Tab-separated table of C-alpha atoms in Angstrom:
chain	number	residue	atom	x	y	z
A	91	MET	CA	31.999	67.358	-27.504
A	92	THR	CA	31.646	68.598	-23.928
A	93	LYS	CA	28.557	70.413	-22.677
A	94	GLN	CA	30.486	73.668	-22.423
A	95	GLN	CA	31.728	73.338	-26.004
A	96	HIS	CA	28.190	72.580	-27.115
A	97	ILE	CA	26.609	75.670	-25.564
A	98	GLY	CA	29.537	77.809	-26.639
A	99	ALA	CA	28.533	77.039	-30.195
A	100	GLY	CA	25.358	79.051	-29.614
A	101	GLU	CA	22.897	76.207	-30.025
A	102	ALA	CA	19.377	77.423	-29.260
A	103	GLY	CA	18.056	76.044	-26.007
A	104	GLY	CA	21.437	74.788	-24.831
A	105	TYR	CA	22.058	77.509	-22.285
A	106	GLU	CA	19.226	76.624	-19.902
A	107	GLU	CA	20.352	73.025	-19.501
A	108	ALA	CA	23.816	74.108	-18.378
A	109	VAL	CA	22.624	76.117	-15.364
A	110	ARG	CA	22.948	74.340	-12.027
A	111	ILE	CA	20.135	75.000	-9.522
A	112	PRO	CA	21.210	74.769	-5.866
A	113	VAL	CA	19.761	72.078	-3.582
A	114	PHE	CA	19.576	72.491	0.201
A	115	PRO	CA	19.643	70.089	3.149
A	116	ASP	CA	16.318	69.177	4.730
A	117	LYS	CA	16.697	71.296	7.848
A	118	THR	CA	14.429	74.182	8.835
A	119	PHE	CA	15.030	77.154	11.134
A	120	TYR	CA	12.390	79.785	11.980
A	121	VAL	CA	13.479	83.357	12.615
A	122	THR	CA	10.987	83.477	15.494
A	123	ASP	CA	13.059	80.857	17.314
A	124	PHE	CA	15.859	83.432	17.431
A	125	GLY	CA	13.713	86.199	18.909
A	126	ALA	CA	12.320	87.803	15.744
A	127	VAL	CA	9.045	89.687	16.202
A	128	GLY	CA	6.825	90.467	13.209
A	129	ASP	CA	5.163	93.613	14.515
A	130	GLY	CA	6.732	96.101	12.085
A	131	VAL	CA	8.374	97.974	14.960
A	132	THR	CA	10.895	95.616	16.563
A	133	SER	CA	14.295	95.515	14.877
A	134	ASN	CA	15.071	91.966	13.792
A	135	THR	CA	18.560	92.501	12.372
A	136	ARG	CA	20.243	90.371	15.035
A	137	ALA	CA	17.595	87.632	15.005
A	138	PHE	CA	17.568	87.250	11.218
A	139	ASN	CA	21.335	87.023	10.939
A	140	GLU	CA	21.658	84.660	13.887
A	141	ALA	CA	19.134	82.341	12.224
A	142	LEU	CA	21.130	82.388	8.994
A	143	GLU	CA	24.381	81.720	10.839
A	144	ALA	CA	22.872	78.835	12.828
A	145	CYS	CA	21.522	77.267	9.654
A	146	SER	CA	24.877	77.557	7.900
A	147	SER	CA	26.771	76.161	10.909
A	148	ALA	CA	24.472	73.152	10.906
A	149	GLY	CA	25.482	72.378	7.319
A	150	GLY	CA	22.785	74.367	5.570
A	151	GLY	CA	19.028	74.253	5.135
A	152	THR	CA	16.099	76.675	5.092
A	153	VAL	CA	15.462	79.762	7.214
A	154	VAL	CA	11.758	80.617	7.278
A	155	ILE	CA	10.246	84.090	7.655
A	156	PRO	CA	6.577	83.575	8.609
A	157	LYS	CA	3.638	85.830	7.862
A	158	GLY	CA	4.062	89.230	9.511
A	159	LEU	CA	5.664	92.678	9.292
A	160	TRP	CA	9.395	92.294	9.752
A	161	LEU	CA	11.670	95.292	10.263
A	162	THR	CA	15.373	94.606	9.792
A	163	GLY	CA	18.731	96.003	8.790
A	164	PRO	CA	20.959	94.204	6.259
A	165	ILE	CA	20.526	90.464	5.855
A	166	GLN	CA	23.891	88.799	5.230
A	167	MET	CA	23.408	85.529	3.379
A	168	ARG	CA	25.392	82.372	4.156
A	169	SER	CA	26.467	79.438	1.976
A	170	LYS	CA	24.056	76.515	1.635
A	171	VAL	CA	21.182	78.553	3.076
A	172	ARG	CA	17.767	79.170	1.535
A	173	LEU	CA	15.840	82.139	2.954
A	174	HIS	CA	12.123	81.468	2.520
A	175	ALA	CA	9.525	84.224	2.970
A	176	GLU	CA	6.063	82.778	3.426
A	177	ARG	CA	2.919	84.313	1.962
A	178	GLY	CA	2.009	87.371	4.015
A	179	ALA	CA	5.620	88.024	5.058
A	180	LEU	CA	6.604	91.646	4.390
A	181	VAL	CA	10.260	92.352	5.139
A	182	THR	CA	10.888	96.090	5.365
A	183	PHE	CA	14.465	97.269	5.564
A	184	SER	CA	15.339	99.873	8.144
A	185	ARG	CA	15.558	103.575	7.350
A	186	ASN	CA	18.227	103.913	10.043
A	187	PHE	CA	21.390	104.638	8.055
A	188	ASP	CA	23.581	103.607	10.988
A	189	GLU	CA	22.565	99.990	10.455
A	190	TYR	CA	24.240	99.932	7.033
A	191	PRO	CA	28.048	99.785	6.974
A	192	LEU	CA	30.052	101.054	4.032
A	193	ILE	CA	31.844	98.389	1.991
A	194	ARG	CA	34.339	98.310	-0.866
A	195	SER	CA	32.199	97.339	-3.802
A	196	ASN	CA	31.431	98.057	-7.445
A	197	TYR	CA	28.771	100.281	-8.976
A	198	GLU	CA	27.963	101.084	-12.598
A	199	GLY	CA	30.948	99.025	-13.662
A	200	LEU	CA	33.602	100.703	-11.510
A	201	LYS	CA	35.183	100.128	-8.109
A	202	ALA	CA	33.322	102.173	-5.531
A	203	MET	CA	32.624	102.613	-1.856
A	204	ARG	CA	28.975	101.797	-1.343
A	205	VAL	CA	26.463	101.112	1.375
A	206	MET	CA	26.003	97.403	2.130
A	207	PRO	CA	22.928	96.115	0.281
A	208	PRO	CA	19.935	95.168	2.451
A	209	ILE	CA	20.349	91.628	1.058
A	210	TYR	CA	24.072	90.914	0.753
A	211	GLY	CA	26.342	88.015	-0.107
A	212	GLU	CA	29.916	87.621	-1.337
A	213	ASN	CA	32.006	84.539	-2.182
A	214	LEU	CA	29.164	82.183	-1.288
A	215	THR	CA	28.084	78.814	-2.671
A	216	ASP	CA	24.449	77.733	-3.021
A	217	ILE	CA	22.175	80.494	-1.769
A	218	ALA	CA	18.495	81.121	-2.407
A	219	ILE	CA	15.626	83.444	-1.591
A	220	THR	CA	12.266	81.803	-2.185
A	221	GLY	CA	8.585	82.022	-1.321
A	222	PRO	CA	5.791	84.486	-2.110
A	223	GLY	CA	6.828	87.083	0.489
A	224	ILE	CA	7.860	90.696	-0.172
A	225	PHE	CA	11.195	92.434	0.412
A	226	ASP	CA	10.914	96.246	0.521
A	227	GLY	CA	14.147	98.259	0.389
A	228	SER	CA	12.702	101.519	1.802
A	229	GLY	CA	14.256	103.234	-1.176
A	230	GLU	CA	12.520	106.558	-0.535
A	231	ALA	CA	14.913	107.061	2.396
A	232	TRP	CA	17.913	106.930	0.035
A	233	ARG	CA	16.830	108.160	-3.398
A	234	PRO	CA	16.988	111.690	-4.776
A	235	VAL	CA	14.023	112.889	-6.810
A	236	LYS	CA	14.111	114.890	-10.038
A	237	LYS	CA	11.680	117.781	-10.128
A	238	PHE	CA	10.854	117.438	-13.818
A	239	LYS	CA	9.385	113.997	-13.148
A	240	MET	CA	6.905	115.382	-10.609
A	241	ASN	CA	3.816	117.529	-10.954
A	242	ASP	CA	3.593	120.641	-8.761
A	243	ARG	CA	1.622	118.931	-6.013
A	244	GLN	CA	3.996	115.962	-5.822
A	245	TRP	CA	7.050	118.216	-5.757
A	246	LYS	CA	5.636	120.360	-2.947
A	247	GLU	CA	4.863	117.253	-0.919
A	248	ILE	CA	8.401	115.930	-1.336
A	249	VAL	CA	10.041	119.231	-0.435
A	250	SER	CA	7.753	119.734	2.580
A	251	SER	CA	8.600	116.241	3.869
A	252	GLY	CA	12.110	117.400	4.820
A	253	GLY	CA	15.394	116.663	3.109
A	254	PHE	CA	17.182	119.183	0.923
A	255	ASP	CA	16.123	121.019	-2.238
A	256	ASP	CA	19.360	121.928	-4.050
A	257	GLY	CA	17.668	124.649	-6.130
A	258	ASN	CA	18.712	122.896	-9.360
A	259	GLY	CA	15.697	120.694	-9.803
A	260	MET	CA	16.763	117.907	-7.444
A	261	TRP	CA	15.551	116.905	-3.988
A	262	TRP	CA	17.892	114.926	-1.730
A	263	PRO	CA	17.240	113.027	1.508
A	264	THR	CA	19.997	115.065	3.231
A	265	LYS	CA	22.281	117.975	2.416
A	266	GLU	CA	25.261	115.610	2.635
A	267	ALA	CA	23.665	113.426	-0.027
A	268	SER	CA	23.483	116.433	-2.368
A	269	GLU	CA	27.218	117.028	-1.826
A	270	GLY	CA	28.100	113.355	-2.099
A	271	ARG	CA	28.953	113.017	-5.769
A	272	GLU	CA	31.525	115.788	-5.872
A	273	VAL	CA	33.187	114.773	-2.598
A	274	THR	CA	33.244	110.993	-3.097
A	275	GLU	CA	34.494	111.232	-6.680
A	276	ALA	CA	37.308	113.493	-5.476
A	277	LEU	CA	38.194	110.996	-2.734
A	278	GLN	CA	38.262	108.128	-5.206
A	279	ALA	CA	40.381	110.136	-7.640
A	280	GLU	CA	42.891	110.600	-4.825
A	281	GLY	CA	42.870	106.863	-4.180
A	282	VAL	CA	41.371	107.208	-0.685
A	283	THR	CA	40.226	103.793	0.603
A	284	ASP	CA	39.577	104.756	4.222
A	285	LEU	CA	35.851	104.099	4.563
A	286	SER	CA	35.510	106.629	7.388
A	287	ARG	CA	36.254	109.428	4.916
A	288	TYR	CA	33.140	108.477	2.980
A	289	GLU	CA	30.904	108.028	6.022
A	290	PRO	CA	29.403	111.572	6.071
A	291	TYR	CA	28.131	111.012	2.517
A	292	LYS	CA	26.676	107.566	3.101
A	293	VAL	CA	23.194	108.519	1.923
A	294	TYR	CA	24.594	109.472	-1.481
A	295	LEU	CA	26.219	106.019	-1.739
A	296	ARG	CA	22.791	104.405	-1.699
A	297	PRO	CA	22.602	100.620	-1.882
A	298	VAL	CA	21.158	98.191	-4.369
A	299	LEU	CA	18.455	96.080	-2.747
A	300	LEU	CA	20.118	92.732	-3.451
A	301	GLY	CA	23.836	92.514	-4.126
A	302	PHE	CA	25.513	89.138	-4.653
A	303	THR	CA	29.166	89.112	-5.736
A	304	SER	CA	31.283	86.109	-6.761
A	305	CYS	CA	28.643	83.582	-5.737
A	306	ASN	CA	28.143	80.169	-7.347
A	307	GLY	CA	24.665	78.672	-7.342
A	308	VAL	CA	22.089	81.460	-6.867
A	309	LEU	CA	18.332	80.959	-6.856
A	310	LEU	CA	15.633	83.635	-6.589
A	311	ASP	CA	12.245	81.979	-6.854
A	312	GLY	CA	8.913	83.562	-5.985
A	313	PRO	CA	9.382	86.771	-3.975
A	314	THR	CA	8.593	90.364	-4.795
A	315	PHE	CA	11.589	92.699	-4.552
A	316	GLN	CA	10.604	96.346	-4.503
A	317	ASN	CA	11.458	99.942	-3.681
A	318	SER	CA	15.247	99.766	-3.898
A	319	GLY	CA	17.562	102.650	-3.027
A	320	SER	CA	19.355	102.178	-6.347
A	321	TRP	CA	19.332	99.117	-8.622
A	322	CYS	CA	17.068	96.353	-7.367
A	323	LEU	CA	18.797	93.019	-8.183
A	324	HIS	CA	22.544	93.007	-8.894
A	325	PRO	CA	24.317	89.662	-9.247
A	326	ARG	CA	27.960	90.353	-10.194
A	327	LEU	CA	30.685	87.858	-11.107
A	328	CYS	CA	28.271	85.063	-10.250
A	329	GLU	CA	27.821	81.684	-11.935
A	330	HIS	CA	24.770	79.453	-12.189
A	331	VAL	CA	22.092	82.048	-11.510
A	332	THR	CA	18.381	81.204	-11.714
A	333	ILE	CA	15.759	83.931	-11.310
A	334	ARG	CA	12.193	82.737	-11.812
A	335	HIS	CA	8.636	83.659	-10.805
A	336	VAL	CA	9.969	86.921	-9.331
A	337	THR	CA	8.251	90.317	-9.324
A	338	VAL	CA	10.411	93.445	-9.359
A	339	ARG	CA	8.793	96.812	-8.611
A	340	ASN	CA	10.221	100.316	-8.322
A	341	PRO	CA	8.530	103.725	-8.619
A	342	TRP	CA	8.532	104.876	-12.229
A	343	HIS	CA	10.461	108.007	-11.262
A	344	SER	CA	13.149	106.228	-9.217
A	345	VAL	CA	16.643	107.426	-10.142
A	346	ASN	CA	18.793	104.433	-11.184
A	347	GLY	CA	15.801	102.267	-10.346
A	348	ASP	CA	16.863	99.333	-12.562
A	349	GLY	CA	15.110	95.996	-12.168
A	350	LEU	CA	17.801	93.365	-12.814
A	351	ASP	CA	21.441	94.065	-13.704
A	352	LEU	CA	23.176	90.800	-14.541
A	353	ASP	CA	26.818	91.880	-14.418
A	354	SER	CA	29.741	89.699	-15.605
A	355	CYS	CA	27.759	86.541	-14.845
A	356	ARG	CA	27.957	83.127	-16.540
A	357	TYR	CA	25.218	80.524	-16.908
A	358	ALA	CA	21.990	82.312	-16.002
A	359	ASN	CA	18.294	81.614	-16.537
A	360	ILE	CA	15.745	84.410	-16.099
A	361	HIS	CA	12.165	83.320	-16.717
A	362	ASP	CA	8.531	83.921	-15.809
A	363	CYS	CA	9.291	87.244	-14.102
A	364	SER	CA	7.500	90.586	-14.032
A	365	PHE	CA	9.147	94.024	-13.976
A	366	ASP	CA	7.711	97.498	-13.400
A	367	VAL	CA	10.618	99.822	-12.663
A	368	GLY	CA	12.149	103.285	-13.003
A	369	ASP	CA	15.123	102.516	-15.272
A	370	ASP	CA	16.229	99.597	-17.446
A	371	ALA	CA	14.237	96.475	-16.556
A	372	ILE	CA	16.332	93.455	-17.623
A	373	CYS	CA	19.883	94.588	-18.252
A	374	LEU	CA	23.109	92.740	-19.133
A	375	LYS	CA	26.389	94.414	-18.139
A	376	SER	CA	30.070	93.508	-17.728
A	377	GLY	CA	32.028	96.418	-16.273
A	378	LYS	CA	32.977	99.844	-17.519
A	379	ASN	CA	35.909	101.123	-19.553
A	380	GLU	CA	39.458	100.134	-18.572
A	381	GLN	CA	38.418	98.507	-15.291
A	382	GLY	CA	35.847	96.345	-17.025
A	383	ARG	CA	38.281	95.339	-19.764
A	384	ARG	CA	40.975	94.501	-17.215
A	385	ILE	CA	38.649	92.197	-15.254
A	386	GLY	CA	37.528	90.834	-18.590
A	387	VAL	CA	34.621	88.655	-17.464
A	388	PRO	CA	31.781	88.645	-19.995
A	389	THR	CA	28.132	88.031	-19.289
A	390	GLU	CA	27.500	84.836	-21.221
A	391	TYR	CA	25.320	81.762	-21.593
A	392	VAL	CA	22.141	83.557	-20.560
A	393	THR	CA	18.520	82.684	-21.313
A	394	ILE	CA	15.709	85.182	-20.718
A	395	ARG	CA	12.190	84.017	-21.477
A	396	ASP	CA	8.524	84.490	-20.621
A	397	CYS	CA	9.030	87.820	-18.857
A	398	THR	CA	6.741	90.861	-18.835
A	399	VAL	CA	7.878	94.458	-18.455
A	400	TYR	CA	5.313	97.181	-17.736
A	401	HIS	CA	7.594	100.164	-17.329
A	402	GLY	CA	11.290	100.838	-17.711
A	403	HIS	CA	13.795	102.736	-19.826
A	404	GLY	CA	14.333	99.502	-21.737
A	405	GLY	CA	12.509	96.172	-21.664
A	406	PHE	CA	15.652	94.192	-22.475
A	407	THR	CA	18.927	96.128	-22.467
A	408	VAL	CA	22.598	95.469	-23.138
A	409	GLY	CA	24.996	98.121	-21.804
A	410	SER	CA	26.056	100.712	-21.561
A	411	GLU	CA	28.645	99.131	-19.228
A	412	MET	CA	29.658	96.146	-21.358
A	413	SER	CA	33.453	96.436	-21.463
A	414	GLY	CA	34.011	92.782	-20.525
A	415	GLY	CA	31.718	91.647	-23.326
A	416	VAL	CA	28.246	90.105	-23.629
A	417	ARG	CA	27.737	86.944	-25.686
A	418	HIS	CA	25.781	83.721	-26.087
A	419	VAL	CA	22.412	85.156	-25.038
A	420	GLU	CA	18.906	84.029	-25.933
A	421	VAL	CA	15.816	86.199	-25.315
A	422	ARG	CA	12.405	84.827	-26.216
A	423	ASP	CA	8.678	84.994	-25.504
A	424	CYS	CA	8.660	88.338	-23.659
A	425	THR	CA	6.127	91.180	-23.577
A	426	PHE	CA	6.935	94.878	-23.092
A	427	ILE	CA	4.076	97.321	-22.469
A	428	GLY	CA	4.664	101.070	-22.226
A	429	THR	CA	8.439	100.919	-21.785
A	430	ASP	CA	10.559	103.865	-22.945
A	431	ASN	CA	12.393	101.536	-25.353
A	432	GLY	CA	11.765	97.905	-26.198
A	433	LEU	CA	14.976	96.113	-27.180
A	434	ARG	CA	17.799	98.489	-26.264
A	435	PHE	CA	21.504	98.022	-27.103
A	436	LYS	CA	23.712	100.910	-25.986
A	437	SER	CA	27.373	101.775	-25.636
A	438	THR	CA	29.856	104.543	-26.328
A	439	ARG	CA	33.494	105.287	-27.034
A	440	GLY	CA	35.728	104.325	-24.145
A	441	ARG	CA	33.908	101.107	-23.323
A	442	GLY	CA	35.605	98.664	-25.654
A	443	GLY	CA	34.262	95.129	-25.344
A	444	VAL	CA	32.390	92.907	-27.790
A	445	VAL	CA	28.654	92.178	-27.831
A	446	GLU	CA	27.875	89.214	-30.085
A	447	ASP	CA	25.877	86.041	-30.581
A	448	ILE	CA	22.561	87.311	-29.225
A	449	ARG	CA	19.309	85.765	-30.437
A	450	VAL	CA	15.944	87.455	-29.790
A	451	SER	CA	12.638	85.898	-30.819
A	452	ASN	CA	8.928	86.153	-30.106
A	453	VAL	CA	8.899	89.523	-28.398
A	454	TRP	CA	5.680	91.525	-28.345
A	455	MET	CA	5.666	95.263	-27.652
A	456	LYS	CA	2.934	97.854	-27.252
A	457	ASP	CA	2.916	101.629	-26.708
A	458	ILE	CA	6.693	102.102	-26.663
A	459	VAL	CA	7.584	105.707	-25.870
A	460	HIS	CA	10.767	105.995	-27.961
A	461	SER	CA	12.220	103.136	-30.055
A	462	ALA	CA	10.876	99.620	-30.430
A	463	ILE	CA	14.365	98.365	-31.349
A	464	VAL	CA	17.428	100.548	-30.858
A	465	PHE	CA	21.173	100.027	-31.270
A	466	ASP	CA	22.906	103.274	-30.344
A	467	MET	CA	26.635	103.725	-29.769
A	468	TYR	CA	26.214	107.411	-28.808
A	469	TYR	CA	25.483	106.940	-25.122
A	470	GLU	CA	26.845	110.091	-23.416
A	471	ILE	CA	28.015	111.501	-26.777
A	472	ARG	CA	26.260	114.866	-27.077
A	473	GLN	CA	26.384	115.014	-30.863
A	474	GLU	CA	24.028	113.797	-33.534
A	475	TYR	CA	26.936	112.632	-35.674
A	476	ALA	CA	30.534	112.293	-34.443
A	477	GLU	CA	33.647	112.422	-36.615
A	478	MET	CA	35.687	109.266	-37.060
A	479	VAL	CA	38.484	108.513	-34.572
A	480	PRO	CA	41.084	105.695	-34.658
A	481	VAL	CA	39.963	102.231	-33.577
A	482	SER	CA	41.485	101.117	-30.262
A	483	GLU	CA	40.764	98.845	-27.320
A	484	GLU	CA	38.264	101.526	-26.251
A	485	THR	CA	36.088	100.941	-29.325
A	486	PRO	CA	32.917	98.922	-28.612
A	487	ILE	CA	31.923	96.220	-31.104
A	488	PHE	CA	28.342	94.990	-31.671
A	489	ARG	CA	27.996	92.176	-34.201
A	490	ASN	CA	26.219	88.950	-35.123
A	491	ILE	CA	22.841	89.652	-33.489
A	492	ARG	CA	19.544	88.256	-34.753
A	493	ILE	CA	16.019	89.495	-33.951
A	494	GLN	CA	13.105	87.498	-35.340
A	495	ASP	CA	9.354	87.015	-34.969
A	496	THR	CA	9.074	90.284	-33.064
A	497	TYR	CA	6.201	92.737	-33.217
A	498	CYS	CA	5.498	96.254	-31.999
A	499	THR	CA	2.382	98.345	-32.237
A	500	GLY	CA	2.885	101.968	-31.267
A	501	ALA	CA	6.306	103.622	-30.946
A	502	LYS	CA	7.984	106.877	-31.883
A	503	LYS	CA	10.683	105.038	-33.847
A	504	GLY	CA	10.449	101.553	-35.266
A	505	ILE	CA	14.064	100.424	-35.712
A	506	PHE	CA	16.946	102.821	-35.012
A	507	LEU	CA	20.515	101.692	-35.730
A	508	ARG	CA	23.487	104.003	-35.096
A	509	GLY	CA	27.013	102.658	-34.957
A	510	LEU	CA	30.251	104.586	-34.797
A	511	PRO	CA	31.915	105.848	-37.986
A	512	GLU	CA	35.088	103.952	-37.038
A	513	MET	CA	33.168	100.795	-36.010
A	514	PRO	CA	29.834	100.237	-37.777
A	515	LEU	CA	27.227	97.895	-36.389
A	516	ASP	CA	27.917	94.608	-38.139
A	517	ARG	CA	25.869	91.587	-39.197
A	518	LEU	CA	22.512	92.377	-37.658
A	519	THR	CA	19.604	90.308	-38.962
A	520	PHE	CA	15.914	91.182	-38.589
A	521	GLU	CA	13.566	88.417	-39.687
A	522	ARG	CA	9.774	88.500	-39.621
A	523	VAL	CA	9.694	91.745	-37.676
A	524	THR	CA	6.635	94.022	-37.878
A	525	VAL	CA	6.616	97.527	-36.396
A	526	SER	CA	3.966	100.246	-36.402
A	527	ALA	CA	5.529	103.568	-35.443
A	528	ASP	CA	5.645	107.277	-36.194
A	529	GLU	CA	9.009	106.769	-37.908
A	530	GLY	CA	10.228	103.659	-39.722
A	531	ILE	CA	13.810	102.420	-40.013
A	532	THR	CA	16.983	104.507	-39.627
A	533	CYS	CA	20.459	103.084	-40.299
A	534	ILE	CA	23.612	105.091	-39.570
A	535	ASP	CA	27.106	103.584	-39.709
A	536	ALA	CA	25.975	100.003	-40.164
A	537	GLN	CA	27.050	97.199	-42.477
A	538	GLN	CA	25.854	93.749	-43.511
A	539	ILE	CA	22.339	94.367	-42.211
A	540	VAL	CA	19.558	92.046	-43.404
A	541	PHE	CA	15.851	92.852	-43.162
A	542	ARG	CA	14.017	89.651	-44.120
A	543	GLU	CA	10.211	89.782	-44.233
A	544	VAL	CA	10.239	93.028	-42.273
A	545	GLN	CA	7.097	95.150	-42.379
A	546	VAL	CA	7.251	98.812	-41.441
A	547	HIS	CA	4.038	100.757	-40.902
A	548	ALA	CA	5.365	104.305	-40.569
A	549	LYS	CA	3.264	107.445	-40.279
A	550	SER	CA	5.861	109.777	-41.793
A	551	LEU	CA	8.052	109.876	-44.902
A	552	PRO	CA	10.443	108.334	-45.616
A	553	ALA	CA	9.850	104.918	-44.095
A	554	TYR	CA	13.566	104.155	-44.404
A	555	THR	CA	16.635	106.402	-44.162
A	556	GLU	CA	20.328	105.625	-44.042
A	557	ARG	CA	23.706	107.332	-43.713
A	558	SER	CA	27.215	105.908	-44.160
A	559	CYS	CA	25.991	102.321	-44.506
A	560	SER	CA	26.968	99.403	-46.733
A	561	ASP	CA	25.364	96.115	-47.714
A	562	ILE	CA	21.873	96.813	-46.369
A	563	ARG	CA	19.489	94.227	-47.801
A	564	PHE	CA	15.699	93.910	-47.764
A	565	ILE	CA	14.493	90.395	-48.613
A	566	GLY	CA	10.939	89.227	-49.155
A	567	ALA	CA	9.202	85.995	-48.141
A	568	ASP	CA	10.249	84.392	-51.427
A	569	GLY	CA	13.929	85.014	-50.709
A	570	GLU	CA	14.224	87.691	-53.380
A	571	GLU	CA	15.504	91.167	-52.651
A	572	VAL	CA	12.770	93.773	-52.508
A	573	ARG	CA	12.642	97.509	-52.913
A	574	VAL	CA	13.616	99.582	-49.888
A	575	PRO	CA	10.382	100.793	-48.215
A	576	GLN	CA	9.784	104.456	-48.992
A	577	HIS	CA	6.148	105.224	-48.340
A	578	PRO	CA	4.240	105.414	-45.097
A	579	THR	CA	1.219	103.283	-44.463
A	580	ALA	CA	-1.722	103.823	-42.161
């Protein structure tokens, strides 16, 4: 049996061994040798990129950013190059929009014109960003702000700083940014690919901090990535991705301030990382709707372990853009503190795609705002219960997922499962799971669900409710079926 066949069988622990970590030639280049000045004022865009190009032309090696304050525009990575930020190196990306060209890219699972990410690479082999330095995306220059997330003092400060208050509860960096969605969506609907037509609305097309597309052999090891204009880390269509000992920080109120979006990637290890962000923290995606299904590249063979999330819409999330599928994933030994949701699986009609063979174990959660564990196929469906529609390629499928040895103290909802009437959630297993929450377990449109040694400490009656479900089983430690929990406990 080949290694690929072995890990495809879903053997625990097999995924990590399959991931190739890039190795770099023993050559070193300092950005200061190319005229870079770490005073926080001098623009180092040219010097940084010349250092990367020189390193690549020499066959690869390491480009070093020493201690200092480094102002720069986009850094364009090169194959066989490791960018190393030493302790005390703070790289701040320019707030000058003119430094950032528009590119044809992908965002939220769809083709899109976007601003070039501050850290950018496409079709590269063996790239890395290492060291204990900090990369700051100057996201406040790009992001809108929602009024309801601010107190009165904060809102007044934002509005008085400049920009544009649209009168509908949203502040924008510029008036053009506030008009950007309507105009750019109209241009894309017309099939306009001329980047100059999008240029006036560049600020609306805000960049992710790190965007790597179609790269093979990616290593992020050590740095802090923070304050992104949109998502923070976005590897897409990449293979052999290792992200370890990384800190990801975004303001809690940052719109689309995701931590990591692993998008249609194969063979990835994420471990010993810390996240404190404004949207989903660790998220697996694979394209959206028809475009995602047509590309058809799943996120697969992924291990996530020993990570801590302090804030985010979800600690670990799958979806909602999962049209290419997500499979062969292991999540273990993670801690979520104060996240909106803990383990979050989400999709909706129109996506299609299959999410399967996911194993979660040894996850500890505390003070979860909404649901400790949630599977919800009603993302963007504004109804509590939708009528059945015919099954098609647009119907998402979530099946064969196991969550075990997982604990939560403090949540609004313990376990919330809601499939679609035409496609119930299928073959979910919860084993040795303990949750203390205001509400217990809810199952809607689900089948072949097993709760083995599951303890629910719910404050309100009933501790378990269901609708349109079949073959829901509660099993005790002795292997015998037990009565469905009905009464709350303290």
